[in-house]
């Protein structure tokens, strides 16, 4: 399935528990080697169980509060890269019936790139952890947020037999941009 121009959505209830996931979401998860996200076991889990850090969680809480209090959708750009593609997407959080919220991600454009082993889910990993922004996919290298290819070069990861683990957070630039969008 070509994911370009596809939408992927799920619903959460008033307590931010996932109540449904559409078939496109499940297909996208399987295509991207994340079968744990394509299972019925997502139902009943907290949306926040899938966020890695308190800054990202707080930002999601603010987005959700905005949608609930104003009764209108919010849109936020983000990336969902694969080892061979930069995928530019948009998240739209919309109010629904009975306090439900719909989270709908849509693919805006895809840019191919040389495969990046750091993004391969099956690459052997060390105990070292690198922080990657959940929104723009840049990697924190000593306080500089760099595209993954630049981070690999600066850290000389191509010379290592074990690659660092990736954890997710949010860079200051993306946090500021999303907060500014909320203020508008």
JSON list of C-alpha atoms in Angstrom, two decimals:
[
{"chain": "A", "resi": 1, "resn": "UNK", "atom": "CA", "xyz": [0.00, 0.00, 0.00]},
{"chain": "A", "resi": 2, "resn": "UNK", "atom": "CA", "xyz": [1.34, 3.45, -0.84]},
{"chain": "A", "resi": 3, "resn": "UNK", "atom": "CA", "xyz": [0.83, 5.52, 2.29]},
{"chain": "A", "resi": 4, "resn": "UNK", "atom": "CA", "xyz": [1.07, 8.86, 0.50]},
{"chain": "A", "resi": 5, "resn": "UNK", "atom": "CA", "xyz": [-2.22, 10.79, 0.77]},
{"chain": "A", "resi": 6, "resn": "UNK", "atom": "CA", "xyz": [-3.49, 8.28, 3.28]},
{"chain": "A", "resi": 7, "resn": "UNK", "atom": "CA", "xyz": [-4.95, 9.13, 6.65]},
{"chain": "A", "resi": 8, "resn": "UNK", "atom": "CA", "xyz": [-4.45, 7.12, 9.81]},
{"chain": "A", "resi": 9, "resn": "UNK", "atom": "CA", "xyz": [-6.75, 7.66, 12.76]},
{"chain": "A", "resi": 10, "resn": "UNK", "atom": "CA", "xyz": [-7.74, 6.55, 16.21]},
{"chain": "A", "resi": 11, "resn": "UNK", "atom": "CA", "xyz": [-10.27, 7.69, 18.81]},
{"chain": "A", "resi": 12, "resn": "UNK", "atom": "CA", "xyz": [-9.70, 8.41, 22.50]},
{"chain": "A", "resi": 13, "resn": "UNK", "atom": "CA", "xyz": [-12.31, 8.87, 25.20]},
{"chain": "A", "resi": 14, "resn": "UNK", "atom": "CA", "xyz": [-12.62, 11.52, 27.94]},
{"chain": "A", "resi": 15, "resn": "UNK", "atom": "CA", "xyz": [-9.88, 9.76, 29.94]},
{"chain": "A", "resi": 16, "resn": "UNK", "atom": "CA", "xyz": [-7.59, 9.64, 26.88]},
{"chain": "A", "resi": 17, "resn": "UNK", "atom": "CA", "xyz": [-7.96, 5.89, 26.57]},
{"chain": "A", "resi": 18, "resn": "UNK", "atom": "CA", "xyz": [-7.80, 4.54, 23.02]},
{"chain": "A", "resi": 19, "resn": "UNK", "atom": "CA", "xyz": [-11.23, 3.22, 22.01]},
{"chain": "A", "resi": 20, "resn": "UNK", "atom": "CA", "xyz": [-10.67, 2.46, 18.32]},
{"chain": "A", "resi": 21, "resn": "UNK", "atom": "CA", "xyz": [-7.98, 2.35, 15.65]},
{"chain": "A", "resi": 22, "resn": "UNK", "atom": "CA", "xyz": [-8.80, 2.40, 11.94]},
{"chain": "A", "resi": 23, "resn": "UNK", "atom": "CA", "xyz": [-7.52, -0.17, 9.44]},
{"chain": "A", "resi": 24, "resn": "UNK", "atom": "CA", "xyz": [-5.20, 2.38, 7.76]},
{"chain": "A", "resi": 25, "resn": "UNK", "atom": "CA", "xyz": [-3.45, 2.95, 11.10]},
{"chain": "A", "resi": 26, "resn": "UNK", "atom": "CA", "xyz": [-3.00, -0.79, 11.54]},
{"chain": "A", "resi": 27, "resn": "UNK", "atom": "CA", "xyz": [-1.67, -1.21, 7.98]},
{"chain": "A", "resi": 28, "resn": "UNK", "atom": "CA", "xyz": [0.75, 1.70, 8.42]},
{"chain": "A", "resi": 29, "resn": "UNK", "atom": "CA", "xyz": [2.01, 0.17, 11.69]},
{"chain": "A", "resi": 30, "resn": "UNK", "atom": "CA", "xyz": [2.64, -3.19, 9.99]},
{"chain": "A", "resi": 31, "resn": "UNK", "atom": "CA", "xyz": [4.35, -1.55, 7.00]},
{"chain": "A", "resi": 32, "resn": "UNK", "atom": "CA", "xyz": [6.70, 0.19, 9.43]},
{"chain": "A", "resi": 33, "resn": "UNK", "atom": "CA", "xyz": [7.63, -2.86, 11.47]},
{"chain": "A", "resi": 34, "resn": "UNK", "atom": "CA", "xyz": [5.57, -1.88, 14.50]},
{"chain": "A", "resi": 35, "resn": "UNK", "atom": "CA", "xyz": [3.17, -4.84, 14.80]},
{"chain": "A", "resi": 36, "resn": "UNK", "atom": "CA", "xyz": [2.58, -4.00, 18.47]},
{"chain": "A", "resi": 37, "resn": "UNK", "atom": "CA", "xyz": [0.70, -0.90, 17.26]},
{"chain": "A", "resi": 38, "resn": "UNK", "atom": "CA", "xyz": [-1.52, -2.90, 14.89]},
{"chain": "A", "resi": 39, "resn": "UNK", "atom": "CA", "xyz": [-3.06, -5.12, 17.54]},
{"chain": "A", "resi": 40, "resn": "UNK", "atom": "CA", "xyz": [-6.33, -4.95, 19.42]},
{"chain": "A", "resi": 41, "resn": "UNK", "atom": "CA", "xyz": [-4.25, -4.63, 22.58]},
{"chain": "A", "resi": 42, "resn": "UNK", "atom": "CA", "xyz": [-4.11, -0.86, 21.97]},
{"chain": "A", "resi": 43, "resn": "UNK", "atom": "CA", "xyz": [-7.77, -0.59, 22.89]},
{"chain": "A", "resi": 44, "resn": "UNK", "atom": "CA", "xyz": [-8.19, 0.58, 26.47]},
{"chain": "A", "resi": 45, "resn": "UNK", "atom": "CA", "xyz": [-4.60, 1.83, 26.80]},
{"chain": "A", "resi": 46, "resn": "UNK", "atom": "CA", "xyz": [-3.81, 5.42, 27.64]},
{"chain": "A", "resi": 47, "resn": "UNK", "atom": "CA", "xyz": [-2.63, 7.63, 24.80]},
{"chain": "A", "resi": 48, "resn": "UNK", "atom": "CA", "xyz": [0.09, 8.82, 27.19]},
{"chain": "A", "resi": 49, "resn": "UNK", "atom": "CA", "xyz": [1.52, 5.30, 27.53]},
{"chain": "A", "resi": 50, "resn": "UNK", "atom": "CA", "xyz": [3.00, 5.82, 24.05]},
{"chain": "A", "resi": 51, "resn": "UNK", "atom": "CA", "xyz": [4.78, 9.09, 24.83]},
{"chain": "A", "resi": 52, "resn": "UNK", "atom": "CA", "xyz": [8.37, 8.93, 26.06]},
{"chain": "A", "resi": 53, "resn": "UNK", "atom": "CA", "xyz": [8.85, 12.16, 27.97]},
{"chain": "A", "resi": 54, "resn": "UNK", "atom": "CA", "xyz": [7.03, 14.64, 30.18]},
{"chain": "A", "resi": 55, "resn": "UNK", "atom": "CA", "xyz": [7.47, 17.59, 27.76]},
{"chain": "A", "resi": 56, "resn": "UNK", "atom": "CA", "xyz": [5.75, 15.75, 24.92]},
{"chain": "A", "resi": 57, "resn": "UNK", "atom": "CA", "xyz": [3.03, 14.52, 27.27]},
{"chain": "A", "resi": 58, "resn": "UNK", "atom": "CA", "xyz": [2.41, 18.04, 28.54]},
{"chain": "A", "resi": 59, "resn": "UNK", "atom": "CA", "xyz": [2.19, 19.36, 24.99]},
{"chain": "A", "resi": 60, "resn": "UNK", "atom": "CA", "xyz": [-0.35, 16.67, 24.06]},
{"chain": "A", "resi": 61, "resn": "UNK", "atom": "CA", "xyz": [-2.36, 17.52, 27.19]},
{"chain": "A", "resi": 62, "resn": "UNK", "atom": "CA", "xyz": [-2.43, 21.18, 26.15]},
{"chain": "A", "resi": 63, "resn": "UNK", "atom": "CA", "xyz": [-3.52, 20.28, 22.62]},
{"chain": "A", "resi": 64, "resn": "UNK", "atom": "CA", "xyz": [-6.27, 18.05, 23.99]},
{"chain": "A", "resi": 65, "resn": "UNK", "atom": "CA", "xyz": [-7.42, 20.72, 26.44]},
{"chain": "A", "resi": 66, "resn": "UNK", "atom": "CA", "xyz": [-7.59, 23.27, 23.62]},
{"chain": "A", "resi": 67, "resn": "UNK", "atom": "CA", "xyz": [-9.76, 20.98, 21.49]},
{"chain": "A", "resi": 68, "resn": "UNK", "atom": "CA", "xyz": [-12.04, 20.13, 24.39]},
{"chain": "A", "resi": 69, "resn": "UNK", "atom": "CA", "xyz": [-12.41, 23.71, 25.68]},
{"chain": "A", "resi": 70, "resn": "UNK", "atom": "CA", "xyz": [-12.90, 25.40, 22.29]},
{"chain": "A", "resi": 71, "resn": "UNK", "atom": "CA", "xyz": [-14.72, 22.57, 20.54]},
{"chain": "A", "resi": 72, "resn": "UNK", "atom": "CA", "xyz": [-12.68, 22.99, 17.39]},
{"chain": "A", "resi": 73, "resn": "UNK", "atom": "CA", "xyz": [-9.82, 21.00, 15.84]},
{"chain": "A", "resi": 74, "resn": "UNK", "atom": "CA", "xyz": [-6.12, 21.76, 16.09]},
{"chain": "A", "resi": 75, "resn": "UNK", "atom": "CA", "xyz": [-3.52, 20.85, 13.47]},
{"chain": "A", "resi": 76, "resn": "UNK", "atom": "CA", "xyz": [0.15, 20.20, 14.12]},
{"chain": "A", "resi": 77, "resn": "UNK", "atom": "CA", "xyz": [2.85, 19.31, 11.57]},
{"chain": "A", "resi": 78, "resn": "UNK", "atom": "CA", "xyz": [5.20, 16.46, 12.44]},
{"chain": "A", "resi": 79, "resn": "UNK", "atom": "CA", "xyz": [7.42, 13.84, 10.83]},
{"chain": "A", "resi": 80, "resn": "UNK", "atom": "CA", "xyz": [7.20, 10.08, 10.94]},
{"chain": "A", "resi": 81, "resn": "UNK", "atom": "CA", "xyz": [10.40, 9.01, 9.22]},
{"chain": "A", "resi": 82, "resn": "UNK", "atom": "CA", "xyz": [11.47, 5.56, 8.16]},
{"chain": "A", "resi": 83, "resn": "UNK", "atom": "CA", "xyz": [15.06, 4.49, 7.50]},
{"chain": "A", "resi": 84, "resn": "UNK", "atom": "CA", "xyz": [14.60, 5.28, 3.78]},
{"chain": "A", "resi": 85, "resn": "UNK", "atom": "CA", "xyz": [12.08, 8.16, 3.80]},
{"chain": "A", "resi": 86, "resn": "UNK", "atom": "CA", "xyz": [11.42, 11.52, 5.39]},
{"chain": "A", "resi": 87, "resn": "UNK", "atom": "CA", "xyz": [7.67, 11.61, 5.85]},
{"chain": "A", "resi": 88, "resn": "UNK", "atom": "CA", "xyz": [6.07, 14.99, 6.47]},
{"chain": "A", "resi": 89, "resn": "UNK", "atom": "CA", "xyz": [2.69, 14.63, 8.12]},
{"chain": "A", "resi": 90, "resn": "UNK", "atom": "CA", "xyz": [0.00, 16.60, 9.87]},
{"chain": "A", "resi": 91, "resn": "UNK", "atom": "CA", "xyz": [-1.86, 15.61, 13.02]},
{"chain": "A", "resi": 92, "resn": "UNK", "atom": "CA", "xyz": [-5.42, 16.87, 13.36]},
{"chain": "A", "resi": 93, "resn": "UNK", "atom": "CA", "xyz": [-7.14, 16.44, 16.72]},
{"chain": "A", "resi": 94, "resn": "UNK", "atom": "CA", "xyz": [-10.90, 16.93, 16.40]},
{"chain": "A", "resi": 95, "resn": "UNK", "atom": "CA", "xyz": [-13.76, 16.85, 18.90]},
{"chain": "A", "resi": 96, "resn": "UNK", "atom": "CA", "xyz": [-16.32, 14.12, 18.44]},
{"chain": "A", "resi": 97, "resn": "UNK", "atom": "CA", "xyz": [-19.54, 12.87, 19.98]},
{"chain": "A", "resi": 98, "resn": "UNK", "atom": "CA", "xyz": [-19.76, 11.98, 23.68]},
{"chain": "A", "resi": 99, "resn": "UNK", "atom": "CA", "xyz": [-16.37, 13.47, 24.58]},
{"chain": "A", "resi": 100, "resn": "UNK", "atom": "CA", "xyz": [-14.41, 11.41, 22.06]},
{"chain": "A", "resi": 101, "resn": "UNK", "atom": "CA", "xyz": [-11.43, 12.94, 20.28]},
{"chain": "A", "resi": 102, "resn": "UNK", "atom": "CA", "xyz": [-10.28, 11.83, 16.85]},
{"chain": "A", "resi": 103, "resn": "UNK", "atom": "CA", "xyz": [-6.54, 11.84, 16.16]},
{"chain": "A", "resi": 104, "resn": "UNK", "atom": "CA", "xyz": [-6.07, 11.81, 12.41]},
{"chain": "A", "resi": 105, "resn": "UNK", "atom": "CA", "xyz": [-2.62, 11.86, 10.81]},
{"chain": "A", "resi": 106, "resn": "UNK", "atom": "CA", "xyz": [-2.28, 12.56, 7.11]},
{"chain": "A", "resi": 107, "resn": "UNK", "atom": "CA", "xyz": [0.73, 12.21, 4.87]},
{"chain": "A", "resi": 108, "resn": "UNK", "atom": "CA", "xyz": [1.64, 15.51, 3.21]},
{"chain": "A", "resi": 109, "resn": "UNK", "atom": "CA", "xyz": [4.82, 14.56, 1.35]},
{"chain": "A", "resi": 110, "resn": "UNK", "atom": "CA", "xyz": [7.53, 11.93, 1.25]},
{"chain": "A", "resi": 111, "resn": "UNK", "atom": "CA", "xyz": [11.21, 12.45, 0.44]},
{"chain": "A", "resi": 112, "resn": "UNK", "atom": "CA", "xyz": [13.38, 9.39, -0.27]},
{"chain": "A", "resi": 113, "resn": "UNK", "atom": "CA", "xyz": [16.82, 9.19, 1.30]},
{"chain": "A", "resi": 114, "resn": "UNK", "atom": "CA", "xyz": [19.73, 6.79, 1.65]},
{"chain": "A", "resi": 115, "resn": "UNK", "atom": "CA", "xyz": [18.95, 4.17, 4.29]},
{"chain": "A", "resi": 116, "resn": "UNK", "atom": "CA", "xyz": [19.93, 5.23, 7.81]},
{"chain": "A", "resi": 117, "resn": "UNK", "atom": "CA", "xyz": [20.87, 2.26, 10.02]},
{"chain": "A", "resi": 118, "resn": "UNK", "atom": "CA", "xyz": [20.18, 4.28, 13.19]},
{"chain": "A", "resi": 119, "resn": "UNK", "atom": "CA", "xyz": [16.49, 4.24, 12.24]},
{"chain": "A", "resi": 120, "resn": "UNK", "atom": "CA", "xyz": [16.38, 0.52, 11.46]},
{"chain": "A", "resi": 121, "resn": "UNK", "atom": "CA", "xyz": [14.36, -1.16, 14.24]},
{"chain": "A", "resi": 122, "resn": "UNK", "atom": "CA", "xyz": [16.43, -4.37, 14.04]},
{"chain": "A", "resi": 123, "resn": "UNK", "atom": "CA", "xyz": [19.88, -2.74, 14.30]},
{"chain": "A", "resi": 124, "resn": "UNK", "atom": "CA", "xyz": [21.92, -4.06, 17.25]},
{"chain": "A", "resi": 125, "resn": "UNK", "atom": "CA", "xyz": [21.86, -1.50, 20.09]},
{"chain": "A", "resi": 126, "resn": "UNK", "atom": "CA", "xyz": [24.15, -0.41, 22.90]},
{"chain": "A", "resi": 127, "resn": "UNK", "atom": "CA", "xyz": [23.09, 1.00, 26.27]},
{"chain": "A", "resi": 128, "resn": "UNK", "atom": "CA", "xyz": [23.73, 4.54, 25.02]},
{"chain": "A", "resi": 129, "resn": "UNK", "atom": "CA", "xyz": [20.56, 6.57, 24.37]},
{"chain": "A", "resi": 130, "resn": "UNK", "atom": "CA", "xyz": [20.09, 9.40, 21.89]},
{"chain": "A", "resi": 131, "resn": "UNK", "atom": "CA", "xyz": [17.13, 11.75, 22.12]},
{"chain": "A", "resi": 132, "resn": "UNK", "atom": "CA", "xyz": [15.14, 12.32, 18.93]},
{"chain": "A", "resi": 133, "resn": "UNK", "atom": "CA", "xyz": [12.45, 14.99, 18.61]},
{"chain": "A", "resi": 134, "resn": "UNK", "atom": "CA", "xyz": [9.01, 13.40, 18.25]},
{"chain": "A", "resi": 135, "resn": "UNK", "atom": "CA", "xyz": [7.91, 16.21, 15.94]},
{"chain": "A", "resi": 136, "resn": "UNK", "atom": "CA", "xyz": [10.81, 17.06, 13.57]},
{"chain": "A", "resi": 137, "resn": "UNK", "atom": "CA", "xyz": [12.90, 13.86, 13.99]},
{"chain": "A", "resi": 138, "resn": "UNK", "atom": "CA", "xyz": [16.11, 15.77, 14.62]},
{"chain": "A", "resi": 139, "resn": "UNK", "atom": "CA", "xyz": [18.58, 14.19, 17.05]},
{"chain": "A", "resi": 140, "resn": "UNK", "atom": "CA", "xyz": [20.10, 15.95, 20.07]},
{"chain": "A", "resi": 141, "resn": "UNK", "atom": "CA", "xyz": [23.88, 16.00, 19.75]},
{"chain": "A", "resi": 142, "resn": "UNK", "atom": "CA", "xyz": [25.28, 17.89, 22.72]},
{"chain": "A", "resi": 143, "resn": "UNK", "atom": "CA", "xyz": [22.51, 20.48, 22.62]},
{"chain": "A", "resi": 144, "resn": "UNK", "atom": "CA", "xyz": [22.51, 20.83, 18.83]},
{"chain": "A", "resi": 145, "resn": "UNK", "atom": "CA", "xyz": [19.45, 19.33, 17.16]},
{"chain": "A", "resi": 146, "resn": "UNK", "atom": "CA", "xyz": [20.59, 17.82, 13.85]},
{"chain": "A", "resi": 147, "resn": "UNK", "atom": "CA", "xyz": [18.97, 15.89, 11.03]},
{"chain": "A", "resi": 148, "resn": "UNK", "atom": "CA", "xyz": [19.63, 12.20, 11.63]},
{"chain": "A", "resi": 149, "resn": "UNK", "atom": "CA", "xyz": [22.24, 11.94, 8.84]},
{"chain": "A", "resi": 150, "resn": "UNK", "atom": "CA", "xyz": [24.20, 14.88, 10.28]},
{"chain": "A", "resi": 151, "resn": "UNK", "atom": "CA", "xyz": [23.96, 13.38, 13.79]},
{"chain": "A", "resi": 152, "resn": "UNK", "atom": "CA", "xyz": [25.28, 10.02, 12.51]},
{"chain": "A", "resi": 153, "resn": "UNK", "atom": "CA", "xyz": [28.23, 11.82, 10.92]},
{"chain": "A", "resi": 154, "resn": "UNK", "atom": "CA", "xyz": [29.04, 14.03, 13.88]},
{"chain": "A", "resi": 155, "resn": "UNK", "atom": "CA", "xyz": [28.84, 11.11, 16.33]},
{"chain": "A", "resi": 156, "resn": "UNK", "atom": "CA", "xyz": [30.71, 8.84, 13.89]},
{"chain": "A", "resi": 157, "resn": "UNK", "atom": "CA", "xyz": [28.07, 6.16, 14.34]},
{"chain": "A", "resi": 158, "resn": "UNK", "atom": "CA", "xyz": [28.99, 4.52, 11.04]},
{"chain": "A", "resi": 159, "resn": "UNK", "atom": "CA", "xyz": [32.15, 3.24, 12.78]},
{"chain": "A", "resi": 160, "resn": "UNK", "atom": "CA", "xyz": [30.26, 1.44, 15.55]},
{"chain": "A", "resi": 161, "resn": "UNK", "atom": "CA", "xyz": [29.11, -2.15, 15.69]},
{"chain": "A", "resi": 162, "resn": "UNK", "atom": "CA", "xyz": [26.32, -1.25, 18.16]},
{"chain": "A", "resi": 163, "resn": "UNK", "atom": "CA", "xyz": [24.16, 1.80, 17.60]},
{"chain": "A", "resi": 164, "resn": "UNK", "atom": "CA", "xyz": [22.60, 3.85, 20.41]},
{"chain": "A", "resi": 165, "resn": "UNK", "atom": "CA", "xyz": [18.98, 3.38, 21.39]},
{"chain": "A", "resi": 166, "resn": "UNK", "atom": "CA", "xyz": [16.61, 6.15, 20.32]},
{"chain": "A", "resi": 167, "resn": "UNK", "atom": "CA", "xyz": [14.26, 7.75, 22.80]},
{"chain": "A", "resi": 168, "resn": "UNK", "atom": "CA", "xyz": [11.85, 10.51, 21.96]},
{"chain": "A", "resi": 169, "resn": "UNK", "atom": "CA", "xyz": [11.26, 13.97, 23.35]},
{"chain": "A", "resi": 170, "resn": "UNK", "atom": "CA", "xyz": [10.72, 17.40, 21.86]},
{"chain": "A", "resi": 171, "resn": "UNK", "atom": "CA", "xyz": [13.27, 19.98, 20.80]},
{"chain": "A", "resi": 172, "resn": "UNK", "atom": "CA", "xyz": [12.89, 23.59, 21.97]},
{"chain": "A", "resi": 173, "resn": "UNK", "atom": "CA", "xyz": [12.16, 24.79, 18.44]},
{"chain": "A", "resi": 174, "resn": "UNK", "atom": "CA", "xyz": [9.23, 22.41, 17.92]},
{"chain": "A", "resi": 175, "resn": "UNK", "atom": "CA", "xyz": [7.86, 23.07, 21.40]},
{"chain": "A", "resi": 176, "resn": "UNK", "atom": "CA", "xyz": [7.96, 26.82, 20.76]},
{"chain": "A", "resi": 177, "resn": "UNK", "atom": "CA", "xyz": [6.30, 26.41, 17.35]},
{"chain": "A", "resi": 178, "resn": "UNK", "atom": "CA", "xyz": [3.47, 24.25, 18.68]},
{"chain": "A", "resi": 179, "resn": "UNK", "atom": "CA", "xyz": [2.94, 26.57, 21.66]},
{"chain": "A", "resi": 180, "resn": "UNK", "atom": "CA", "xyz": [2.83, 29.59, 19.32]},
{"chain": "A", "resi": 181, "resn": "UNK", "atom": "CA", "xyz": [0.25, 27.79, 17.18]},
{"chain": "A", "resi": 182, "resn": "UNK", "atom": "CA", "xyz": [-1.83, 27.18, 20.31]},
{"chain": "A", "resi": 183, "resn": "UNK", "atom": "CA", "xyz": [-1.65, 30.86, 21.21]},
{"chain": "A", "resi": 184, "resn": "UNK", "atom": "CA", "xyz": [-2.98, 31.92, 17.77]}
]
